[in-house]
CSV table of N, CA and C and ligand atoms in Angstrom, one decimal:
chain,number,residue,atom,x,y,z
A,428,MET,N,93.1,80.6,89.9
A,428,MET,CA,93.1,80.6,91.4
A,428,MET,C,92.2,81.7,91.9
A,429,SER,N,91.2,81.3,92.7
A,429,SER,CA,90.2,82.3,93.2
A,429,SER,C,90.7,82.8,94.6
A,430,ILE,N,90.2,84.0,94.9
A,430,ILE,CA,90.6,84.7,96.1
A,430,ILE,C,89.4,85.2,96.8
A,431,ASP,N,89.5,85.4,98.1
A,431,ASP,CA,88.4,86.0,98.9
A,431,ASP,C,88.8,87.4,99.3
A,432,LEU,N,87.8,88.2,99.7
A,432,LEU,CA,88.1,89.6,100.0
A,432,LEU,C,89.0,89.8,101.1
A,433,THR,N,88.9,88.9,102.2
A,433,THR,CA,89.8,89.1,103.3
A,433,THR,C,91.2,88.9,102.9
A,434,THR,N,91.5,87.9,102.1
A,434,THR,CA,92.9,87.7,101.6
A,434,THR,C,93.4,88.9,100.8
A,435,LEU,N,92.5,89.4,100.0
A,435,LEU,CA,92.9,90.5,99.1
A,435,LEU,C,93.2,91.7,100.0
A,436,VAL,N,92.4,92.0,101.0
A,436,VAL,CA,92.7,93.1,101.9
A,436,VAL,C,94.1,92.9,102.7
A,437,ASP,N,94.3,91.7,103.1
A,437,ASP,CA,95.6,91.4,103.7
A,437,ASP,C,96.8,91.7,102.7
A,438,LEU,N,96.6,91.3,101.5
A,438,LEU,CA,97.6,91.6,100.4
A,438,LEU,C,97.8,93.1,100.2
A,439,LEU,N,96.7,93.8,100.2
A,439,LEU,CA,96.7,95.3,100.0
A,439,LEU,C,97.5,95.9,101.2
A,440,ASN,N,97.3,95.3,102.4
A,440,ASN,CA,98.1,95.9,103.5
A,440,ASN,C,99.6,95.7,103.4
A,441,ARG,N,100.0,94.5,102.8
A,441,ARG,CA,101.4,94.3,102.5
A,441,ARG,C,101.9,95.3,101.4
A,442,ASP,N,101.0,95.6,100.4
A,442,ASP,CA,101.4,96.6,99.4
A,442,ASP,C,101.5,98.0,100.1
A,443,LEU,N,100.6,98.3,101.0
A,443,LEU,CA,100.7,99.6,101.7
A,443,LEU,C,102.0,99.7,102.5
A,444,GLU,N,102.4,98.7,103.2
A,444,GLU,CA,103.7,98.7,103.9
A,444,GLU,C,104.9,99.0,103.0
A,445,LEU,N,104.8,98.4,101.8
A,445,LEU,CA,105.9,98.6,100.8
A,445,LEU,C,105.8,100.0,100.1
A,446,GLU,N,104.6,100.6,100.1
A,446,GLU,CA,104.6,102.0,99.6
A,446,GLU,C,105.2,102.9,100.7
A,447,TYR,N,104.9,102.7,101.9
A,447,TYR,CA,105.6,103.5,103.0
A,447,TYR,C,107.1,103.3,102.9
A,448,SER,N,107.6,102.1,102.8
A,448,SER,CA,109.0,101.9,102.7
A,448,SER,C,109.7,102.5,101.5
A,449,ALA,N,108.9,102.4,100.3
A,449,ALA,CA,109.4,103.0,99.1
A,449,ALA,C,109.6,104.5,99.3
A,450,ALA,N,108.6,105.2,99.9
A,450,ALA,CA,108.7,106.6,100.1
A,450,ALA,C,109.9,107.0,101.0
A,451,ILE,N,110.1,106.2,102.0
A,451,ILE,CA,111.2,106.5,102.9
A,451,ILE,C,112.6,106.2,102.2
A,452,GLN,N,112.6,105.1,101.5
A,452,GLN,CA,113.8,104.8,100.7
A,452,GLN,C,114.2,105.9,99.7
A,453,TYR,N,113.2,106.4,99.0
A,453,TYR,CA,113.4,107.5,98.1
A,453,TYR,C,113.9,108.8,98.7
A,454,ILE,N,113.3,109.1,99.9
A,454,ILE,CA,113.8,110.3,100.6
A,454,ILE,C,115.2,110.2,101.0
A,455,ASN,N,115.6,109.0,101.5
A,455,ASN,CA,117.0,108.7,101.9
A,455,ASN,C,117.9,108.8,100.7
A,456,HIS,N,117.5,108.1,99.6
A,456,HIS,CA,118.4,108.1,98.4
A,456,HIS,C,118.6,109.4,97.8
A,457,ALA,N,117.5,110.2,97.8
A,457,ALA,CA,117.6,111.6,97.2
A,457,ALA,C,118.5,112.4,98.0
A,458,ALA,N,118.6,112.2,99.3
A,458,ALA,CA,119.4,113.0,100.2
A,458,ALA,C,120.9,112.5,100.1
A,459,VAL,N,121.1,111.2,100.0
A,459,VAL,CA,122.4,110.6,100.0
A,459,VAL,C,123.1,110.7,98.7
A,460,MET,N,122.4,110.6,97.6
A,460,MET,CA,123.0,110.5,96.2
A,460,MET,C,123.8,111.8,95.9
A,461,THR,N,124.9,111.6,95.3
A,461,THR,CA,125.8,112.7,95.0
A,461,THR,C,126.1,112.8,93.5
A,462,GLY,N,126.7,113.9,93.1
A,462,GLY,CA,127.1,114.0,91.7
A,462,GLY,C,126.2,114.9,90.9
A,463,ALA,N,126.9,116.0,90.3
A,463,ALA,CA,126.1,116.9,89.4
A,463,ALA,C,125.3,116.2,88.3
A,464,GLU,N,126.0,115.1,87.8
A,464,GLU,CA,125.4,114.3,86.7
A,464,GLU,C,124.1,113.6,87.2
A,465,ASN,N,123.9,113.5,88.5
A,465,ASN,CA,122.7,112.9,89.0
A,465,ASN,C,121.6,113.9,89.5
A,466,GLY,N,121.9,115.2,89.2
A,466,GLY,CA,121.0,116.2,89.7
A,466,GLY,C,119.5,116.0,89.2
A,467,ASP,N,119.3,115.7,87.9
A,467,ASP,CA,117.9,115.4,87.5
A,467,ASP,C,117.3,114.2,88.1
A,468,LEU,N,118.1,113.2,88.3
A,468,LEU,CA,117.5,112.0,88.9
A,468,LEU,C,117.2,112.3,90.4
A,469,ILE,N,118.0,113.0,91.1
A,469,ILE,CA,117.7,113.3,92.5
A,469,ILE,C,116.4,114.0,92.6
A,470,LYS,N,116.1,115.0,91.6
A,470,LYS,CA,114.8,115.6,91.6
A,470,LYS,C,113.7,114.6,91.4
A,471,GLU,N,113.9,113.7,90.5
A,471,GLU,CA,112.9,112.6,90.2
A,471,GLU,C,112.6,111.8,91.4
A,472,LEU,N,113.7,111.4,92.1
A,472,LEU,CA,113.5,110.6,93.3
A,472,LEU,C,112.6,111.2,94.3
A,473,LYS,N,112.8,112.6,94.5
A,473,LYS,CA,111.9,113.3,95.4
A,473,LYS,C,110.5,113.3,94.9
A,474,ILE,N,110.3,113.4,93.6
A,474,ILE,CA,108.9,113.3,93.1
A,474,ILE,C,108.3,111.9,93.3
A,475,HIS,N,109.2,110.9,93.1
A,475,HIS,CA,108.7,109.5,93.4
A,475,HIS,C,108.3,109.3,94.8
A,476,ALA,N,109.1,109.9,95.8
A,476,ALA,CA,108.7,109.8,97.2
A,476,ALA,C,107.3,110.3,97.4
A,477,ASN,N,107.0,111.5,96.9
A,477,ASN,CA,105.7,112.0,97.0
A,477,ASN,C,104.6,111.1,96.4
A,478,GLU,N,104.9,110.5,95.2
A,478,GLU,CA,103.9,109.7,94.6
A,478,GLU,C,103.7,108.4,95.3
A,479,GLU,N,104.8,107.9,96.0
A,479,GLU,CA,104.6,106.6,96.8
A,479,GLU,C,103.7,107.0,98.0
A,480,ILE,N,103.8,108.2,98.5
A,480,ILE,CA,102.8,108.6,99.6
A,480,ILE,C,101.4,108.6,99.1
A,481,GLN,N,101.2,109.2,97.9
A,481,GLN,CA,99.9,109.2,97.3
A,481,GLN,C,99.3,107.8,97.1
A,482,HIS,N,100.2,106.8,96.7
A,482,HIS,CA,99.8,105.4,96.6
A,482,HIS,C,99.4,104.9,97.9
A,483,ALA,N,100.1,105.2,98.9
A,483,ALA,CA,99.8,104.7,100.3
A,483,ALA,C,98.4,105.3,100.7
A,484,MET,N,98.2,106.5,100.4
A,484,MET,CA,96.9,107.1,100.8
A,484,MET,C,95.7,106.4,100.0
A,485,LEU,N,95.9,106.1,98.7
A,485,LEU,CA,94.9,105.4,98.0
A,485,LEU,C,94.6,104.0,98.5
A,486,LEU,N,95.7,103.3,98.9
A,486,LEU,CA,95.6,102.0,99.4
A,486,LEU,C,94.9,102.0,100.8
A,487,ALA,N,95.3,102.9,101.6
A,487,ALA,CA,94.7,103.0,103.0
A,487,ALA,C,93.2,103.2,102.9
A,488,ASP,N,92.8,104.1,102.0
A,488,ASP,CA,91.4,104.4,101.8
A,488,ASP,C,90.7,103.2,101.3
A,489,GLN,N,91.2,102.5,100.4
A,489,GLN,CA,90.6,101.3,99.8
A,489,GLN,C,90.5,100.2,100.9
A,490,ILE,N,91.5,100.0,101.7
A,490,ILE,CA,91.5,99.0,102.8
A,490,ILE,C,90.4,99.3,103.8
A,491,ASP,N,90.3,100.6,104.1
A,491,ASP,CA,89.3,101.1,105.0
A,491,ASP,C,87.9,100.8,104.4
A,492,TYR,N,87.7,101.1,103.1
A,492,TYR,CA,86.4,100.9,102.5
A,492,TYR,C,86.0,99.4,102.6
A,493,PHE,N,87.0,98.5,102.5
A,493,PHE,CA,86.6,97.1,102.6
A,493,PHE,C,86.6,96.6,104.1
A,494,ASP,N,86.5,97.5,105.0
A,494,ASP,CA,86.5,97.2,106.4
A,494,ASP,C,87.7,96.6,107.0
A,495,GLY,N,88.8,96.8,106.3
A,495,GLY,CA,90.1,96.4,106.8
A,495,GLY,C,90.7,97.4,107.7
A,496,SER,N,91.8,97.1,108.4
A,496,SER,CA,92.5,98.1,109.2
A,496,SER,C,93.8,98.4,108.6
A,497,PRO,N,93.9,99.6,108.0
A,497,PRO,CA,95.2,99.9,107.3
A,497,PRO,C,96.4,99.8,108.2
A,498,SER,N,97.4,99.1,107.7
A,498,SER,CA,98.6,98.8,108.4
A,498,SER,C,99.4,100.1,108.6
A,499,VAL,N,100.1,100.2,109.7
A,499,VAL,CA,101.1,101.3,109.9
A,499,VAL,C,102.5,100.7,110.0
A,500,ALA,N,102.6,99.5,109.6
A,500,ALA,CA,104.0,98.9,109.6
A,500,ALA,C,104.7,99.3,108.3
A,501,VAL,N,106.0,99.3,108.3
A,501,VAL,CA,106.8,99.7,107.2
A,501,VAL,C,107.6,98.6,106.7
A,502,GLY,N,107.6,98.3,105.4
A,502,GLY,CA,108.4,97.2,104.8
A,502,GLY,C,109.9,97.5,104.8
A,503,ALA,N,110.6,96.6,104.2
A,503,ALA,CA,112.1,96.7,104.2
A,503,ALA,C,112.6,97.9,103.4
A,504,ILE,N,113.6,98.5,103.9
A,504,ILE,CA,114.2,99.7,103.2
A,504,ILE,C,115.7,99.3,102.9
A,505,ASN,N,116.1,99.6,101.7
A,505,ASN,CA,117.5,99.3,101.3
A,505,ASN,C,118.3,100.6,101.1
A,506,VAL,N,119.4,100.6,101.7
A,506,VAL,CA,120.3,101.8,101.7
A,506,VAL,C,121.7,101.4,101.2
A,507,SER,N,122.4,102.4,100.7
A,507,SER,CA,123.8,102.2,100.2
A,507,SER,C,124.5,103.5,100.1
A,508,ASP,N,125.8,103.5,100.1
A,508,ASP,CA,126.5,104.8,99.9
A,508,ASP,C,127.0,104.9,98.4
A,509,ASP,N,126.6,103.9,97.6
A,509,ASP,CA,127.0,103.9,96.2
A,509,ASP,C,125.8,104.3,95.3
A,510,ASN,N,126.0,105.3,94.5
A,510,ASN,CA,124.9,105.9,93.7
A,510,ASN,C,124.2,104.8,92.8
A,511,ARG,N,125.0,104.1,92.1
A,511,ARG,CA,124.4,103.1,91.2
A,511,ARG,C,123.7,102.0,91.9
A,512,GLU,N,124.3,101.6,93.1
A,512,GLU,CA,123.6,100.6,93.9
A,512,GLU,C,122.2,101.1,94.4
A,513,MET,N,122.2,102.4,94.8
A,513,MET,CA,120.9,102.9,95.2
A,513,MET,C,119.9,102.9,94.0
A,514,MET,N,120.4,103.2,92.8
A,514,MET,CA,119.5,103.1,91.6
A,514,MET,C,119.0,101.7,91.4
A,515,ARG,N,119.9,100.7,91.6
A,515,ARG,CA,119.5,99.3,91.4
A,515,ARG,C,118.5,98.9,92.4
A,516,GLN,N,118.7,99.4,93.7
A,516,GLN,CA,117.7,99.0,94.8
A,516,GLN,C,116.4,99.6,94.5
A,517,ASP,N,116.4,100.9,94.0
A,517,ASP,CA,115.1,101.5,93.7
A,517,ASP,C,114.4,100.8,92.5
A,518,LEU,N,115.2,100.4,91.5
A,518,LEU,CA,114.6,99.7,90.3
A,518,LEU,C,114.0,98.4,90.7
A,519,ALA,N,114.8,97.7,91.6
A,519,ALA,CA,114.3,96.4,92.0
A,519,ALA,C,112.9,96.5,92.8
A,520,GLY,N,112.8,97.6,93.6
A,520,GLY,CA,111.6,97.8,94.3
A,520,GLY,C,110.4,98.1,93.3
A,521,GLU,N,110.7,98.9,92.3
A,521,GLU,CA,109.7,99.2,91.3
A,521,GLU,C,109.2,98.0,90.5
A,522,GLU,N,110.2,97.1,90.2
A,522,GLU,CA,109.9,95.9,89.4
A,522,GLU,C,109.0,95.0,90.3
A,523,ASP,N,109.4,94.9,91.6
A,523,ASP,CA,108.5,94.1,92.5
A,523,ASP,C,107.1,94.7,92.6
A,524,ALA,N,107.0,96.0,92.7
A,524,ALA,CA,105.7,96.7,92.8
A,524,ALA,C,104.9,96.4,91.5
A,525,ILE,N,105.5,96.5,90.3
A,525,ILE,CA,104.8,96.2,89.1
A,525,ILE,C,104.3,94.8,89.1
A,526,ASN,N,105.1,93.9,89.5
A,526,ASN,CA,104.6,92.5,89.5
A,526,ASN,C,103.5,92.3,90.5
A,527,ARG,N,103.6,92.9,91.7
A,527,ARG,CA,102.6,92.7,92.7
A,527,ARG,C,101.2,93.4,92.2
A,528,TYR,N,101.3,94.5,91.6
A,528,TYR,CA,100.1,95.2,91.2
A,528,TYR,C,99.4,94.5,90.0
A,529,LYS,N,100.2,93.9,89.1
A,529,LYS,CA,99.6,93.1,88.1
A,529,LYS,C,98.7,92.0,88.6
A,530,VAL,N,99.3,91.3,89.6
A,530,VAL,CA,98.5,90.2,90.3
A,530,VAL,C,97.3,90.8,91.0
A,531,ARG,N,97.5,92.0,91.7
A,531,ARG,CA,96.4,92.5,92.5
A,531,ARG,C,95.3,93.0,91.7
A,532,ILE,N,95.6,93.6,90.5
A,532,ILE,CA,94.5,94.0,89.5
A,532,ILE,C,93.7,92.8,89.1
A,533,ASP,N,94.4,91.7,88.8
A,533,ASP,CA,93.7,90.4,88.4
A,533,ASP,C,92.8,89.9,89.6
A,534,GLN,N,93.3,90.0,90.8
A,534,GLN,CA,92.5,89.5,92.0
A,534,GLN,C,91.3,90.4,92.2
A,535,ALA,N,91.5,91.7,92.1
A,535,ALA,CA,90.4,92.7,92.3
A,535,ALA,C,89.3,92.4,91.2
A,536,GLU,N,89.7,92.1,90.0
A,536,GLU,CA,88.7,91.9,88.9
A,536,GLU,C,88.0,90.5,89.1
A,537,GLN,N,88.7,89.5,89.7
A,537,GLN,CA,88.0,88.2,90.0
A,537,GLN,C,86.9,88.5,90.9
A,538,LEU,N,87.0,89.5,91.9
A,538,LEU,CA,86.0,89.8,92.9
A,538,LEU,C,85.0,90.8,92.3
A,539,LYS,N,85.2,91.2,91.1
A,539,LYS,CA,84.4,92.3,90.5
A,539,LYS,C,84.5,93.6,91.2
A,540,GLU,N,85.6,93.9,91.8
A,540,GLU,CA,85.9,95.1,92.5
A,540,GLU,C,86.6,96.1,91.5
A,541,PHE,N,85.8,96.6,90.6
A,541,PHE,CA,86.4,97.3,89.5
A,541,PHE,C,86.9,98.7,89.8
A,542,ALA,N,86.3,99.3,90.9
A,542,ALA,CA,86.9,100.6,91.3
A,542,ALA,C,88.3,100.4,91.9
A,543,LEU,N,88.4,99.4,92.7
A,543,LEU,CA,89.7,99.1,93.3
A,543,LEU,C,90.7,98.8,92.1
A,544,SER,N,90.2,98.0,91.1
A,544,SER,CA,91.1,97.7,90.0
A,544,SER,C,91.5,98.9,89.3
A,545,GLN,N,90.6,99.9,89.1
A,545,GLN,CA,91.0,101.1,88.5
A,545,GLN,C,92.0,101.9,89.2
A,546,GLN,N,91.9,101.9,90.6
A,546,GLN,CA,92.9,102.6,91.4
A,546,GLN,C,94.3,101.9,91.2
A,547,LEU,N,94.2,100.6,91.2
A,547,LEU,CA,95.5,99.8,91.1
A,547,LEU,C,96.1,100.0,89.8
A,548,ARG,N,95.3,100.2,88.7
A,548,ARG,CA,95.9,100.4,87.4
A,548,ARG,C,96.6,101.8,87.3
A,549,THR,N,96.0,102.8,88.0
A,549,THR,CA,96.6,104.1,88.1
A,549,THR,C,98.0,104.0,88.8
A,550,ILE,N,98.0,103.3,89.9
A,550,ILE,CA,99.3,103.1,90.6
A,550,ILE,C,100.3,102.3,89.7
A,551,LEU,N,99.8,101.3,89.1
A,551,LEU,CA,100.7,100.5,88.2
A,551,LEU,C,101.4,101.3,87.1
A,552,ALA,N,100.6,102.2,86.5
A,552,ALA,CA,101.1,103.0,85.5
A,552,ALA,C,102.2,104.0,86.0
A,553,MET,N,102.0,104.4,87.2
A,553,MET,CA,103.0,105.3,87.9
A,553,MET,C,104.3,104.5,88.2
A,554,GLU,N,104.1,103.3,88.7
A,554,GLU,CA,105.3,102.5,89.0
A,554,GLU,C,106.1,102.2,87.7
A,555,GLN,N,105.4,102.0,86.6
A,555,GLN,CA,106.1,101.8,85.4
A,555,GLN,C,106.9,103.0,85.0
A,556,GLU,N,106.3,104.2,85.2
A,556,GLU,CA,107.1,105.4,84.9
A,556,GLU,C,108.3,105.5,85.8
A,557,HIS,N,108.1,105.2,87.1
A,557,HIS,CA,109.3,105.2,88.0
A,557,HIS,C,110.4,104.3,87.6
A,558,ALA,N,110.0,103.1,87.1
A,558,ALA,CA,111.0,102.1,86.7
A,558,ALA,C,111.7,102.6,85.4
A,559,MET,N,111.0,103.3,84.5
A,559,MET,CA,111.6,103.9,83.3
A,559,MET,C,112.6,104.9,83.7
A,560,ASP,N,112.3,105.8,84.7
A,560,ASP,CA,113.2,106.8,85.1
A,560,ASP,C,114.5,106.2,85.6
A,561,LEU,N,114.4,105.1,86.3
A,561,LEU,CA,115.6,104.5,86.9
A,561,LEU,C,116.4,103.7,85.9
A,562,LYS,N,115.7,103.1,84.9
A,562,LYS,CA,116.4,102.4,83.9
A,562,LYS,C,117.2,103.3,83.0
A,563,GLN,N,116.6,104.5,82.8
A,563,GLN,CA,117.3,105.5,82.0
A,563,GLN,C,118.5,106.0,82.7
A,564,ALA,N,118.4,106.2,84.0
A,564,ALA,CA,119.5,106.6,84.8
A,564,ALA,C,120.7,105.6,84.9
A,565,LEU,N,120.2,104.3,84.8
A,565,LEU,CA,121.2,103.2,84.8
A,565,LEU,C,121.8,102.9,83.5
A,566,GLY,N,121.2,103.6,82.4
A,566,GLY,CA,121.7,103.3,81.1
A,566,GLY,C,121.2,102.0,80.5
A,567,LYS,N,120.0,101.6,81.0
A,567,LYS,CA,119.4,100.3,80.6
A,567,LYS,C,118.4,100.5,79.4
B,1519,FE2,FE1,104.0,103.3,94.6
B,1520,FE2,FE1,107.2,103.6,92.5
């Protein structure tokens, strides 16, 4: 399935909105999560929040490079007052991101946009680390 650059930029804007929402969700979950046993995870969630902001900056710069207008909309944010439910919400977000970036890398390479692909691979590797942290916390 072939793709044009305009469509790819639109998809990158949806990814950007989901990076914003991931950062906000992590800030919320890190603040709301309780329990001494979750102390290490709470620190990790704060690191994740900062890394999602880094991803948002990378995507916004790439969208601008391709003459798109970087979105300032924010995707859906999931909240809970249950520790494990928050972990599951965060893991679901990471798994969605991993699937989206795998597709996006393939699309960037179809258009021979290899620098974009390289940036997306860096983001993908970080999302996989985020997912591993959450799986560990959930005992998966
Ligand atoms: Fe991210
Ligand atoms: Fe992530």
